[in-house]
Every structure is written in C-alpha cells, then in structure tokens.
mmCIF file of C-alpha atoms and ligand atoms in Angstrom:
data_model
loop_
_atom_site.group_PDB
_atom_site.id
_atom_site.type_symbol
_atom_site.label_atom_id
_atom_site.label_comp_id
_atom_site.label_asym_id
_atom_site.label_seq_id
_atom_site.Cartn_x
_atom_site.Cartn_y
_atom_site.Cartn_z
ATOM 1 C CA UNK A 1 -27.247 56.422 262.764
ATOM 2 C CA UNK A 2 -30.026 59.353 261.082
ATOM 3 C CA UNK A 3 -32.693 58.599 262.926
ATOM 4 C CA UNK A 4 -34.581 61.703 264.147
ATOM 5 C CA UNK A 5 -35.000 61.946 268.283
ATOM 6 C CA UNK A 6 -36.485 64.166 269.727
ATOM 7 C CA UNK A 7 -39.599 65.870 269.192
ATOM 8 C CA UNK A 8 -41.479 63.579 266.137
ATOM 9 C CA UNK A 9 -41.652 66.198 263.331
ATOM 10 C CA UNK A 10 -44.462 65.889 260.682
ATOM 11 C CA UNK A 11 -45.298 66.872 257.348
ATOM 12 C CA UNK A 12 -48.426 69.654 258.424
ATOM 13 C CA UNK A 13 -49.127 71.012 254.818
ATOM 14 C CA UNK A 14 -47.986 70.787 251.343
ATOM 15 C CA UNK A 15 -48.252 72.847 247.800
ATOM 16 C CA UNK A 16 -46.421 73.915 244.599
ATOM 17 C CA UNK A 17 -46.645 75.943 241.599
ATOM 18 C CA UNK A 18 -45.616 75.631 238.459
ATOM 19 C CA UNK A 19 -45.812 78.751 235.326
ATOM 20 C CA UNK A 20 -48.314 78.326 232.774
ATOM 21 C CA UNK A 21 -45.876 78.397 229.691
ATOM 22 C CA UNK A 22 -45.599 74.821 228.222
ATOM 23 C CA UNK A 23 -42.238 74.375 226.356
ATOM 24 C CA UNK A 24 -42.608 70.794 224.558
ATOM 25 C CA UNK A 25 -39.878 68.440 223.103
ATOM 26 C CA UNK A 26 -41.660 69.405 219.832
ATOM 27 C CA UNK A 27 -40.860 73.361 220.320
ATOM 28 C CA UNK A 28 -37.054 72.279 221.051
ATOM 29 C CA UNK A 29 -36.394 70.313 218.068
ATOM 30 C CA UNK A 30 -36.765 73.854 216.270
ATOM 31 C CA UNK A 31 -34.273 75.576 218.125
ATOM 32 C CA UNK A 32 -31.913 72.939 218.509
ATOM 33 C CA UNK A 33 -31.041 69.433 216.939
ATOM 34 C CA UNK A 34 -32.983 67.039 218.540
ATOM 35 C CA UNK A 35 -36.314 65.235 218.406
ATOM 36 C CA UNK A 36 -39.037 64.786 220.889
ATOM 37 C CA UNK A 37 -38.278 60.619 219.967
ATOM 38 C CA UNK A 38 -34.382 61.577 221.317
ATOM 39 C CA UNK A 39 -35.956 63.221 224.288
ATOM 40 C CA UNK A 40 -38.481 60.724 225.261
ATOM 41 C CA UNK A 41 -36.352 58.001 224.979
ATOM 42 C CA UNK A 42 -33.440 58.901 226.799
ATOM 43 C CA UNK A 43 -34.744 60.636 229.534
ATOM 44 C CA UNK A 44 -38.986 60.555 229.658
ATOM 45 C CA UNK A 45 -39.114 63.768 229.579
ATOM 46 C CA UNK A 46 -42.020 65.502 227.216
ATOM 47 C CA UNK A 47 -42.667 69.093 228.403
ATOM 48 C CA UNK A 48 -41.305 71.156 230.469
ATOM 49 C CA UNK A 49 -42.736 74.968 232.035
ATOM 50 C CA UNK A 50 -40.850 77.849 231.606
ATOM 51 C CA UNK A 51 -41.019 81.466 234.178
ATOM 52 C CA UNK A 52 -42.693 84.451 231.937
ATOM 53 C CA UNK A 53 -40.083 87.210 231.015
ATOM 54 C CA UNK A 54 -39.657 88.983 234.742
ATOM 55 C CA UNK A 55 -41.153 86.358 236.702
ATOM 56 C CA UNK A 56 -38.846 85.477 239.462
ATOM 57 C CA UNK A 57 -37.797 82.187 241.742
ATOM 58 C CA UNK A 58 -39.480 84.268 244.810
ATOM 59 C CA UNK A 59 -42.753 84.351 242.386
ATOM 60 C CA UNK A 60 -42.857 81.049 241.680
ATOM 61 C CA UNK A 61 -41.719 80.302 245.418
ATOM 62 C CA UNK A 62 -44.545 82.639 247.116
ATOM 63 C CA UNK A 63 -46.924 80.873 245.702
ATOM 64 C CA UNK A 64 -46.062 77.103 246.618
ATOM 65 C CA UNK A 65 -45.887 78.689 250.001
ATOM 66 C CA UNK A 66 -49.275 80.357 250.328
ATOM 67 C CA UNK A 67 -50.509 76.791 249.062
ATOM 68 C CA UNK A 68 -48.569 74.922 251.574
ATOM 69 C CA UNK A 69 -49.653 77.306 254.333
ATOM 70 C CA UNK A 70 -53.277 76.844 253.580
ATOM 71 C CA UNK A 71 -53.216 73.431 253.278
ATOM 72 C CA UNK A 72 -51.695 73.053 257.193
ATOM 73 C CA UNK A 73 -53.431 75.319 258.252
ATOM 74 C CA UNK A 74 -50.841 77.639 259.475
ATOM 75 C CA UNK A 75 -50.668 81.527 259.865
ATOM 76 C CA UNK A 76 -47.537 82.963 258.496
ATOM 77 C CA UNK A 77 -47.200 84.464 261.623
ATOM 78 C CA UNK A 78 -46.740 80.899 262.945
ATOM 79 C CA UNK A 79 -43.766 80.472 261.195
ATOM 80 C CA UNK A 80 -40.324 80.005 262.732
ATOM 81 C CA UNK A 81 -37.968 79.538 260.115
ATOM 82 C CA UNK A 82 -38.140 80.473 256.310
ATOM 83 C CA UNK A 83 -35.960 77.976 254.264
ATOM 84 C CA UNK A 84 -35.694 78.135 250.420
ATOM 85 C CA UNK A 85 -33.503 75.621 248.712
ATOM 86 C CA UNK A 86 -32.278 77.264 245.701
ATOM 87 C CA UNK A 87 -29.810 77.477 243.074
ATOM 88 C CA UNK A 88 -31.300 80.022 241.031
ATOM 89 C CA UNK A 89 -32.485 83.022 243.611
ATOM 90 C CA UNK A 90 -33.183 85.935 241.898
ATOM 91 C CA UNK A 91 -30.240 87.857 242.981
ATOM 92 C CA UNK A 92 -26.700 86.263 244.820
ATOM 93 C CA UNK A 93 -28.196 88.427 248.135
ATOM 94 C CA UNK A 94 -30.476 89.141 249.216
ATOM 95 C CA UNK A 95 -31.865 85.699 249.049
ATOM 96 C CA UNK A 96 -34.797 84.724 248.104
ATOM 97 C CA UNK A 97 -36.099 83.662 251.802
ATOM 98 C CA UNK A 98 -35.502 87.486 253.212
ATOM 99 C CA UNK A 99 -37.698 88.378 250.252
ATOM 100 C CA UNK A 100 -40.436 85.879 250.527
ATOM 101 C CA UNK A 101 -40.506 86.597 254.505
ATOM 102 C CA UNK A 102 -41.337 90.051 254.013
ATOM 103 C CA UNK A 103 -43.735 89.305 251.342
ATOM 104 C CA UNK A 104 -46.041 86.719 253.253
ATOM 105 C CA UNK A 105 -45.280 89.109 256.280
ATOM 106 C CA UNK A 106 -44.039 85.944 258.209
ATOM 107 C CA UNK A 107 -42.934 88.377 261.155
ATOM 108 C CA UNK A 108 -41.680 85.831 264.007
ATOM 109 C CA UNK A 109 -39.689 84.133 260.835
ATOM 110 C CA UNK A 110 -35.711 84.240 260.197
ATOM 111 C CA UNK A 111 -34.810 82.969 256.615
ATOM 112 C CA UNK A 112 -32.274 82.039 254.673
ATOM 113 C CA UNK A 113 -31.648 80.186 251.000
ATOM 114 C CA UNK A 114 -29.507 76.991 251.225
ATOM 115 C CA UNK A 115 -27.538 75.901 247.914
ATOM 116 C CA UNK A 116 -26.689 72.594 247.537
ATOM 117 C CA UNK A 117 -27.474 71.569 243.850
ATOM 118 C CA UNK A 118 -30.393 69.415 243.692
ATOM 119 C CA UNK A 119 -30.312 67.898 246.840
ATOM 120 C CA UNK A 120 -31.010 71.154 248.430
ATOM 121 C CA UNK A 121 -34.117 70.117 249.171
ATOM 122 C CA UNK A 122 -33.411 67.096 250.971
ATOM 123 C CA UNK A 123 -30.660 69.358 252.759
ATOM 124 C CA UNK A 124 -33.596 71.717 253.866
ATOM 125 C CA UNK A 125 -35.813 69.432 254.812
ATOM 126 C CA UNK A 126 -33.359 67.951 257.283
ATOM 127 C CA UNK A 127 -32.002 71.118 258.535
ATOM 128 C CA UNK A 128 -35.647 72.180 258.979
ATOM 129 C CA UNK A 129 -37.086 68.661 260.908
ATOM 130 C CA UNK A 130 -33.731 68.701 263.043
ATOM 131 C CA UNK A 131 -34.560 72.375 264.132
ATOM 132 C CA UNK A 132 -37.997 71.453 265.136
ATOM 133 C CA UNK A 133 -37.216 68.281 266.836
ATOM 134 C CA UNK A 134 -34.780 69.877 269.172
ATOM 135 C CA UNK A 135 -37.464 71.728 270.181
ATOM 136 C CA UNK A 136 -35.831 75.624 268.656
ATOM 137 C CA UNK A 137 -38.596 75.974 266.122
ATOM 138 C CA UNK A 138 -42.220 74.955 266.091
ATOM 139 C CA UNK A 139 -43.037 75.588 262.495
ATOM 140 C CA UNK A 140 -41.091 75.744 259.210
ATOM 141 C CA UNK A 141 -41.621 75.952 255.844
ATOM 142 C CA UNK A 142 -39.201 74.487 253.399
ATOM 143 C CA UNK A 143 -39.521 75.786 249.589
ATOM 144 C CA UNK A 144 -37.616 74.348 246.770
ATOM 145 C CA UNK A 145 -37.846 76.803 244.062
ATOM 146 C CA UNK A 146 -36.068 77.299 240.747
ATOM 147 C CA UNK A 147 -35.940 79.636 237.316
ATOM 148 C CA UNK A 148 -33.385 77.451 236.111
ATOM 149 C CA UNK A 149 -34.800 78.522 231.872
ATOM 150 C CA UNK A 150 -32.198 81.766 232.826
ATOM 151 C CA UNK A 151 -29.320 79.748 233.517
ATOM 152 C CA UNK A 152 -29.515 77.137 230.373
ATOM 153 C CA UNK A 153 -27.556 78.174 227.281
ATOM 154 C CA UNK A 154 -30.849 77.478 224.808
ATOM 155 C CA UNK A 155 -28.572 76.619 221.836
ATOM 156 C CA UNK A 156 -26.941 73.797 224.352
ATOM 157 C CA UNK A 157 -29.235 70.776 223.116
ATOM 158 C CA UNK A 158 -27.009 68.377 226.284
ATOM 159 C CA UNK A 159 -28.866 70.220 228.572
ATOM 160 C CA UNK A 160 -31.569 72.687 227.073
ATOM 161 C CA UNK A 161 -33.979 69.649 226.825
ATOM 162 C CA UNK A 162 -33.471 68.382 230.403
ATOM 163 C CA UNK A 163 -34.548 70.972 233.017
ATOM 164 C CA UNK A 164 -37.776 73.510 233.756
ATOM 165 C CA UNK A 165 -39.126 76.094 236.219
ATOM 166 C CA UNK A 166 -41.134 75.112 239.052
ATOM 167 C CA UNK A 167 -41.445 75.408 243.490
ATOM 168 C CA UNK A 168 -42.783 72.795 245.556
ATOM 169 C CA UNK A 169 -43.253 73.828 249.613
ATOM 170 C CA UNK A 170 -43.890 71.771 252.595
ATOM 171 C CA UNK A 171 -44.427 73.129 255.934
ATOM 172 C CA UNK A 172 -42.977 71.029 258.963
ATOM 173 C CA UNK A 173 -44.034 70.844 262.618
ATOM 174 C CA UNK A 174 -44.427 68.948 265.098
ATOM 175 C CA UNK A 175 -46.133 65.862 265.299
ATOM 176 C CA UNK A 176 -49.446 65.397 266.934
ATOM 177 C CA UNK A 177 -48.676 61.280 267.283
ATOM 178 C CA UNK A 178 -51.389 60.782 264.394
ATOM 179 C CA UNK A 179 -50.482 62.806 261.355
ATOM 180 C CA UNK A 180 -47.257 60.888 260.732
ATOM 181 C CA UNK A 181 -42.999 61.284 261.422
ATOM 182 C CA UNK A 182 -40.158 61.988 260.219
ATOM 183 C CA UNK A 183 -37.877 59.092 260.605
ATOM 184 C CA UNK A 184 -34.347 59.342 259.546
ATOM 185 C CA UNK A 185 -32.089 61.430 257.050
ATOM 186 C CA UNK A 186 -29.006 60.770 255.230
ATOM 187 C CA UNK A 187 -27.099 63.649 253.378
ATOM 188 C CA UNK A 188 -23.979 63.131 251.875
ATOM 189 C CA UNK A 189 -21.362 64.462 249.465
ATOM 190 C CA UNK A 190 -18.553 63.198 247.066
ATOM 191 C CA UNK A 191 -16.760 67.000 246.278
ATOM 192 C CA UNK A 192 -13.822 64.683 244.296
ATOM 193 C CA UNK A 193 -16.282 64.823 241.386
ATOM 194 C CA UNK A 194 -17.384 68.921 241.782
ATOM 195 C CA UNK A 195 -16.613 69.158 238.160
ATOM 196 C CA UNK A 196 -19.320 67.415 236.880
ATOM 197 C CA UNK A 197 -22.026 69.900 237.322
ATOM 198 C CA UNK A 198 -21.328 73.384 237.165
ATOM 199 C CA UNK A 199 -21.698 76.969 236.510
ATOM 200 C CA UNK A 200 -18.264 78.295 236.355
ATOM 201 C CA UNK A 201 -19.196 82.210 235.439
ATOM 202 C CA UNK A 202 -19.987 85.300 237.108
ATOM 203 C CA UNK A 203 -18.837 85.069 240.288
ATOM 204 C CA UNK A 204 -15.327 84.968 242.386
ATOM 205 C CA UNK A 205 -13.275 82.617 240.208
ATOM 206 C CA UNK A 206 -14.365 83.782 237.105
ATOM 207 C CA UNK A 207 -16.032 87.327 237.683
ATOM 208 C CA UNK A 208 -18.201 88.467 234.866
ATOM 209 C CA UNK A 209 -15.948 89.694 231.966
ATOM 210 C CA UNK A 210 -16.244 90.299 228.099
ATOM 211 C CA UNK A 211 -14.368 86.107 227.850
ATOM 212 C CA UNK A 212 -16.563 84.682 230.186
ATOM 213 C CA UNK A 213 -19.866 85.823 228.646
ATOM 214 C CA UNK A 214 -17.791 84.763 225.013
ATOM 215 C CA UNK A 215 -17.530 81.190 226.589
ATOM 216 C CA UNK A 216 -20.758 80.961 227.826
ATOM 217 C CA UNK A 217 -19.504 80.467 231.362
ATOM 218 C CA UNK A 218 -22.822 82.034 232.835
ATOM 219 C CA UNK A 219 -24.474 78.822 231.722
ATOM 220 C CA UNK A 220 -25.029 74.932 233.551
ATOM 221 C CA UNK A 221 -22.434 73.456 231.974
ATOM 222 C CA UNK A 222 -22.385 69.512 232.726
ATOM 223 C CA UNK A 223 -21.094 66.091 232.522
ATOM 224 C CA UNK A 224 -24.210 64.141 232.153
ATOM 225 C CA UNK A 225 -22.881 60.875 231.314
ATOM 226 C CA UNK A 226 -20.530 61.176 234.397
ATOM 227 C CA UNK A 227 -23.382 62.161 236.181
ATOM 228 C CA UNK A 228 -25.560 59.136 235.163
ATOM 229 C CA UNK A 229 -23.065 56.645 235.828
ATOM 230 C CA UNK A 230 -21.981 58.031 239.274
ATOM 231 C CA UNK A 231 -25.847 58.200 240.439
ATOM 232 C CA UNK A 232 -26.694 54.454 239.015
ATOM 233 C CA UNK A 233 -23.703 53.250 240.921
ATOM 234 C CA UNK A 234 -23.820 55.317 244.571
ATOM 235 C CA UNK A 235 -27.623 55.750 244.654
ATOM 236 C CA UNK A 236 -28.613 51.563 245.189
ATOM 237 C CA UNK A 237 -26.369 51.064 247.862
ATOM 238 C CA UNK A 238 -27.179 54.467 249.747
ATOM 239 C CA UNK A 239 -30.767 53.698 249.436
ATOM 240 C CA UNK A 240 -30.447 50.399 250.952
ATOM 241 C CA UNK A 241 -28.048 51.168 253.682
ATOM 242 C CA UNK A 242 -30.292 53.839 254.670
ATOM 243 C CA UNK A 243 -33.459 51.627 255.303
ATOM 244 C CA UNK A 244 -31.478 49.260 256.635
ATOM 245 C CA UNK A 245 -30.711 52.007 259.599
ATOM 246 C CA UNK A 246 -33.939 52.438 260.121
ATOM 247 C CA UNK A 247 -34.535 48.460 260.987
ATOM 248 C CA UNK A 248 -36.393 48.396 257.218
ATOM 249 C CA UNK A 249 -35.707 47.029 253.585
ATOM 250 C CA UNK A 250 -36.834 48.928 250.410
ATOM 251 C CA UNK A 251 -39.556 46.486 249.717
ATOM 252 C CA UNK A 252 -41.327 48.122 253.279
ATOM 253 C CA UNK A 253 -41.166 51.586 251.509
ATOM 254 C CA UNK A 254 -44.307 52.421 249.821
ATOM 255 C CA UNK A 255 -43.435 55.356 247.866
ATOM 256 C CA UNK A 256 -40.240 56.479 246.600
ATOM 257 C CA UNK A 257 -39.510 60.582 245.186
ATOM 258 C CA UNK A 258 -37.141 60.339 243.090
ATOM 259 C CA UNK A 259 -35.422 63.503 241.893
ATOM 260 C CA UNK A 260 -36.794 63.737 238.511
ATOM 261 C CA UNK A 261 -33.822 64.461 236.300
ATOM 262 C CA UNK A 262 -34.699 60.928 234.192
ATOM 263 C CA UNK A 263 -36.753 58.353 233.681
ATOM 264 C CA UNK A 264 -33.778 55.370 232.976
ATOM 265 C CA UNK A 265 -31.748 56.813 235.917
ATOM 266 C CA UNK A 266 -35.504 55.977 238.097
ATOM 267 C CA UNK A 267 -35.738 52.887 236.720
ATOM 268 C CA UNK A 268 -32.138 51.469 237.022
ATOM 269 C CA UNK A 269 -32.155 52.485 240.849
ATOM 270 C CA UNK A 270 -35.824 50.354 241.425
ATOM 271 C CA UNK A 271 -34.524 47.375 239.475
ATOM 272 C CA UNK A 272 -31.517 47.368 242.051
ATOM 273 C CA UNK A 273 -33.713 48.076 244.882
ATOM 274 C CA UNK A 274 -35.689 45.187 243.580
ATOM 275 C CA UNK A 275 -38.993 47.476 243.906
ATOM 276 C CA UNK A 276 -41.492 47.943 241.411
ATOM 277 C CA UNK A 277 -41.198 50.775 239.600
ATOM 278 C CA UNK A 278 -45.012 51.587 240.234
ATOM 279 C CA UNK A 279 -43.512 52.301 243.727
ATOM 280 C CA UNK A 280 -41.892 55.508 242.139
ATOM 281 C CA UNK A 281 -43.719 58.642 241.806
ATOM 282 C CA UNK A 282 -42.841 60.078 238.064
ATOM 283 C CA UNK A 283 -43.341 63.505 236.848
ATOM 284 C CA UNK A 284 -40.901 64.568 235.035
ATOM 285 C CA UNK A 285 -42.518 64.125 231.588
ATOM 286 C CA UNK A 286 -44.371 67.172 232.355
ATOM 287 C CA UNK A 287 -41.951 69.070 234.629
ATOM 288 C CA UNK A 288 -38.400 68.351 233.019
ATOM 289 C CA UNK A 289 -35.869 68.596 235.866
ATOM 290 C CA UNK A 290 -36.796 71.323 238.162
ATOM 291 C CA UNK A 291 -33.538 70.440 240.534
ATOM 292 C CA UNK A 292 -34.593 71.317 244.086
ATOM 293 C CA UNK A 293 -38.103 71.664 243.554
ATOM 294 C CA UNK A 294 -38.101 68.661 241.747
ATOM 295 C CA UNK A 295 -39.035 66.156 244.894
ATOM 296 C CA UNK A 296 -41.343 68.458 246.647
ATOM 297 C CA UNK A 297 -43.409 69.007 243.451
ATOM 298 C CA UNK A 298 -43.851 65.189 242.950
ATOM 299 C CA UNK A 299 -44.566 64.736 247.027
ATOM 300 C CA UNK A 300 -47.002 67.631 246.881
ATOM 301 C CA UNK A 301 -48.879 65.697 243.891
ATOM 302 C CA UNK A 302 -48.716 62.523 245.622
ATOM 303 C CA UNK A 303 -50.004 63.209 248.531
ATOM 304 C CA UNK A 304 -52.520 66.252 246.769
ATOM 305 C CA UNK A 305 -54.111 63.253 244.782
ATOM 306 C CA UNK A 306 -54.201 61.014 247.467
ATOM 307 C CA UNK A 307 -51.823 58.360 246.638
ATOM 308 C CA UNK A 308 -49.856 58.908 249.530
ATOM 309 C CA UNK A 309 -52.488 57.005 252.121
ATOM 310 C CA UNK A 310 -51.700 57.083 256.609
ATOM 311 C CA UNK A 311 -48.977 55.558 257.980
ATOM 312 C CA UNK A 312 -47.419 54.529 254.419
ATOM 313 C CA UNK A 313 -43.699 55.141 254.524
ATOM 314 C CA UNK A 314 -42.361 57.383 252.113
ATOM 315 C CA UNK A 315 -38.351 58.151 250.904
ATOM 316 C CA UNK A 316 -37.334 60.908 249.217
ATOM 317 C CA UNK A 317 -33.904 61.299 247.219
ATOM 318 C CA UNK A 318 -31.915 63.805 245.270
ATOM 319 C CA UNK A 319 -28.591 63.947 243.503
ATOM 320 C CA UNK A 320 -26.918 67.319 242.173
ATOM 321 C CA UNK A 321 -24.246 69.460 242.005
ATOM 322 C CA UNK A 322 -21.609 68.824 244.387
ATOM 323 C CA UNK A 323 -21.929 66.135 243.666
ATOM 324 C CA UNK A 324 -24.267 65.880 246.737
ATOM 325 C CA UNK A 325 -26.800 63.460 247.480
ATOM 326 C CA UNK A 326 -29.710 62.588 250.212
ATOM 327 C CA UNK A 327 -33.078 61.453 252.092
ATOM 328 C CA UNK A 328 -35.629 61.747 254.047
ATOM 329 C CA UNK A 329 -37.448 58.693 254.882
ATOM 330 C CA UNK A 330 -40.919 59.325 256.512
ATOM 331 C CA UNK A 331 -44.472 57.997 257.710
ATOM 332 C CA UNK A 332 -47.529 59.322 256.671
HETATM 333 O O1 UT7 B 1 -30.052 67.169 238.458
HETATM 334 C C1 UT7 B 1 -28.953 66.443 238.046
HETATM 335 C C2 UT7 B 1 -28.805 66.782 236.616
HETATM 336 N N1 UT7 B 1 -28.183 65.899 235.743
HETATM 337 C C3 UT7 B 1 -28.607 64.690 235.363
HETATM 338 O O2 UT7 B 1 -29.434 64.061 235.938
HETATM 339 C C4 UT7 B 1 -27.978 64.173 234.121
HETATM 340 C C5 UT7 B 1 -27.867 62.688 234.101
HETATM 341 N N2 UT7 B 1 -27.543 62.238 232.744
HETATM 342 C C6 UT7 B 1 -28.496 62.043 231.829
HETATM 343 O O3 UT7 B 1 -29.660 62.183 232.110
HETATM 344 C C7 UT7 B 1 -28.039 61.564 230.472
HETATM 345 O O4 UT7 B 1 -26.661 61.305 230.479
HETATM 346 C C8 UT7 B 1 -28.378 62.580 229.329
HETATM 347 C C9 UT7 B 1 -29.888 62.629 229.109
HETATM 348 C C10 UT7 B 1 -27.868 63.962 229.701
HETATM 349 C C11 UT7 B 1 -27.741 62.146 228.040
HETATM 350 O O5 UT7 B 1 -28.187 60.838 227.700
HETATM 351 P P1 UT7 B 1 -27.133 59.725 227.246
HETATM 352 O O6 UT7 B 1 -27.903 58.534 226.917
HETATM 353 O O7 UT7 B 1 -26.113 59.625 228.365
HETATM 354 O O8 UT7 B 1 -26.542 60.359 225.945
HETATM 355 P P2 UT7 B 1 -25.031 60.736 225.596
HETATM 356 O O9 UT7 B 1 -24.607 61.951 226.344
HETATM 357 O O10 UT7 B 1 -24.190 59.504 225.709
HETATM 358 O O11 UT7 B 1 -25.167 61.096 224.079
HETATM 359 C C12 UT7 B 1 -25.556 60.143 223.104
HETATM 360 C C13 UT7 B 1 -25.674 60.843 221.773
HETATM 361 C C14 UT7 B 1 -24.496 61.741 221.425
HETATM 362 O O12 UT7 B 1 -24.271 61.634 220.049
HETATM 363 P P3 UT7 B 1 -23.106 60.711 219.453
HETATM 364 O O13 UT7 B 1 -21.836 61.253 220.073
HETATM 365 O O14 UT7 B 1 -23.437 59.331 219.914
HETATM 366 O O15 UT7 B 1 -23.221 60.922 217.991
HETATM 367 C C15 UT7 B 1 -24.989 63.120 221.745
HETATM 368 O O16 UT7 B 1 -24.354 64.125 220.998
HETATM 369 O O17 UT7 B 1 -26.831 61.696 221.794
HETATM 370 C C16 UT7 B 1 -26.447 63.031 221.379
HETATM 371 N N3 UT7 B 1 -27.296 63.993 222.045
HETATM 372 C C17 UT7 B 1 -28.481 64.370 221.560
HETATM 373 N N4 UT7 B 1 -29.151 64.018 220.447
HETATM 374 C C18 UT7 B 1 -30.365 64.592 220.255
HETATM 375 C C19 UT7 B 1 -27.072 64.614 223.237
HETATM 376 N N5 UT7 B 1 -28.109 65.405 223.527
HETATM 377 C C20 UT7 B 1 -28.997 65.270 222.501
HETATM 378 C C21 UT7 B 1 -30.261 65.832 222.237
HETATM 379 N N6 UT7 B 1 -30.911 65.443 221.108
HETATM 380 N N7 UT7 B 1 -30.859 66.696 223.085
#
C-alpha cells in the first residue's frame, strides 16, 4: 500500500518559469530535416523555450521558487528542506539546491538535487510529503528544473525537436484539514531497460576524452520508439492499480498531469484508462518536453488558471530515464 499516514501534507503554493526565447517547429526545420507537420503530428509539440546563452537551471529554478513561495505564503526562512529534481544542474556538484539555498537565503534549509530522469519530480515530491508527514520537516519546496537545450545534439532531428527549458516549484506542508492532501504515491523502476535513455559521456564510464566528444557521447542519446512502446504498455496498468489502492477508479480522478513528452503517448494512456482526454492537462505544444519540470509546470498552470477547483482529485505521472516511473495522487 502508498497511502500517506501520518501528518496530511498539502500542496501550500505553486509557480514556474519558463525563458522568453521561443524556438518553433518552423525554426527547426532549418537546422535539421523535419517539418513543423512531422512535429505536430507525431508528438503535438509546436514550440518549445530555450535558456539565453549563460542562463543556468538554478536561474530558471530561483525563479519558480520565489513564485511558489509567494503564492503560499511562506518565508524562505520557513523552509525545511530544499529539493531540486534535476538532470541538468549546472555543474555535477555542487548541486543546484546548495546554490539556490544560499541564493533565497533559506537559512533553516538543507538541500539537495535528486536525479531520476523525468520522474524526478514525482520522486521529490514523495520524498518531500513523506518527510513532512512524519512530522521531520514542516515546509518544503520541491523544484523541477531543467536546461536540457545544452545537453541535445542540435543536428540530432530524433530528439532536437522533442524537449525545452523550463522549472515548475511547489511548496509542501502540512495540511490545515481544508486546503487539501496528499493521498498516496507509487514510484517504481524497470533498470533491465537503462539503455533506452541515456547520456553515456563525460563522466566515470566514459570520462570526457577527444572520442567521446567525436561520438557525441555528451549528448541524450535515446531509444524513443522503445521508449513509447514500454510507456503505452506499463503506464495503463500502473495507473489503474494505483487508484485502485487508494479505494478509487480513474473515472473518480478529475485531473490527470501527464509528463508531457507527447501528445499520442497522453492519449493512448486515457483511451485505456477509459477517461476523457479533456481530463488531461496538455502543454506541451508550447513547452516541448521539459523532463522533470514538465508535471509541475502543467500543475502550476492548472491550478494558476483555476481549473484545478477544492477537493477535486488530481494524479500526477512521469516516465524517464531509468527507465523510472511514478505518482502522486492528491485532493485539492
Ligand atoms: O521524457 C521521456 C522522453 N522520451 C519520450 O517520451 C520519447 C517517446 N517516443 C516518442 O515520443 C516517439 O517515438 C518519437 C516522437 C521520438 C518518434 O516518433 P515515432 O512515431 O516513434 O517515429 P519513428 O522513430 O518510428 O520514426 C518514423 C520516421 C523515421 O523515418 P523512416 O525510417 O520511417 O524513413 C524517422 O527517421 O520518422 C523519421 N523521423 C523524423 N522525420 C522528420 C524521426 N524524427 C524525425 C523528425 N522529423 N524530427
């Protein structure tokens, strides 16, 4: 069972940034072979945003936080834990939590960054409601953050289309019995297929070198195919079993955050679920794949517009590298 005992944690405050450069499927098809009709098709995706030369994940991730902050209402000072789900920090260490610590001046806050592809986020947010319901930390505040434009090999047209900059931040606290819970968490992993999403170069098995910047090695290399046929087949199931745990069914679940890595991989999980897919919050035509910011972008948005409405019950899922996959399933 992942149900959350303990102290009820809640969703307190919510934000995200994005940078102002637009990149659009019309841009790419200049510097690689494909149109913005290949683009759209396969995946939904129209524009993405792309960091400006120097601007770094702990940019991008500062401000999401100062958003999220303001919007619960909570003093950095407040803060007990610092967690940024990353797999781009600016530099292997220090991570980009130490840095973002001292730069909100969150002094009563440890932090750390916590890598685990896209579903980082989902892995934060759990680590981060399971600290606070055992009663060792009052507040957190969870950032997924990426500069994933510095990873992509831009003459790579598999993956140069799919993915874009971005942070999305919650903070989490507990629950005052009227601004909603946290009610259960899955996270999982399936390391038989690590190979299908990976950057091989630059560190201990292939340390930078003459051959491995030849081969490109410092690049996301992936399997996408394998990757879209392993999430349409694990994801239904997963989904179901998990709000079956929770005494629900996926028609009860008003919202689902989807990681936004493509629009037929959304709709093929909602027409197993048998939900509508206006039950799915999309935003990946602007945002591309933002991997573990992806999900707290499109819950910042949802609830930042007002979709998300009290006491509506809310999932959110990811799928990355790993490959590793989660939820969070939660009330309003
Ligand atoms: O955060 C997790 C990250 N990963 C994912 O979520 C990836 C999941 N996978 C996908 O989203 C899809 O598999 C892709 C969007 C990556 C690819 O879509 P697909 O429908 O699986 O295409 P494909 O790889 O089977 O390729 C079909 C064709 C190929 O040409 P041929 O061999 O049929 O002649 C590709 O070379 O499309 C070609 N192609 C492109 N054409 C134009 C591949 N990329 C492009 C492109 N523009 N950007």
């Amino acid at each position: 069972m992942a149900l959350f005992r303990g102290r009820e944690v809640a969703i307190l405050g919510s934000g995200s940034y994005v940078p102002s450069k637009i990149l659009s499927n019309d841009d790419l098809s200049h510097m690689v072979d494909t149109s913005d009709e290949w683009i759209v098709e396969r995946t939904g995706i129209r524009e993405r945003h792309i960091a400006a030369p120097g601007e770094l994940t702990t940019d991008l991730a500062e401000k999401a936080s100062i958003m999220a902050l303001k919007d619960a209402g909570i003093r950095p000072e407040e803060l007990d834990m610092i967690i940024v789900a990353t797999n781009t920090p600016d530099t292997l260490f220090p991570g980009v939590g130490p840095k973002l610590q001292g730069r909100l001046n969150a002094q009563n806050a440890g932090a750390f960054d916590l890598q685990s592809g896209c579903t980082s986020c989902i892995y934060a947010l759990t680590v981060a409601a399971t600290g606070i319901a055992s009663g060792i930390w009052n507040n957190v505040l969870v950032i997924g953050a990426e500069v994933l434009s510095r990873i992509i090999d831009w003459e790579d047209r598999n993956t140069c289309v799919l993915f874009g900059d971005g942070a999305g931040a919650v903070v989490l606290g507990g629950s005052n019995g009227s601004n909603g819970r946290l009610i259960s968490a899955e996270l999982r992993s399936d390391g038989t297929k690590s190979d299908f999403i990976t950057l091989p170069g630059g560190l201990i098995e292939n340390p930078a070198s003459e051959e491995t910047l030849r081969e490109g090695l410092h690049y996301v290399q992936m399997k996408g195919n394998e990757v879209f046929k392993f999430v349409n087949r694990v994801l239904p199931d997963f989904l179901k079993h998990m709000c079956q745990e929770a005494g629900l069914t996926p028609k009860i679940i008003d919202w689902w955050i989807f990681h936004q890595a493509n629009l037929r991989i959304i709709e093929g999980i909602t027409k197993r679920l048998r939900v509508p897919s206006e039950k799915a919050v999309i935003n990946l035509d602007r945002y591309g794949n933002t991997s573990a910011a992806s999900t707290l972008i499109a819950l910042h948005e949802a609830r930042y517009d007002g979709r998300i409405k009290k006491e509506e019950k809310v999932i959110l899922t990811s799928f990355g590298a790993g490959m590793t996959f989660g939820a969070v399933l939660y009330q309003a």
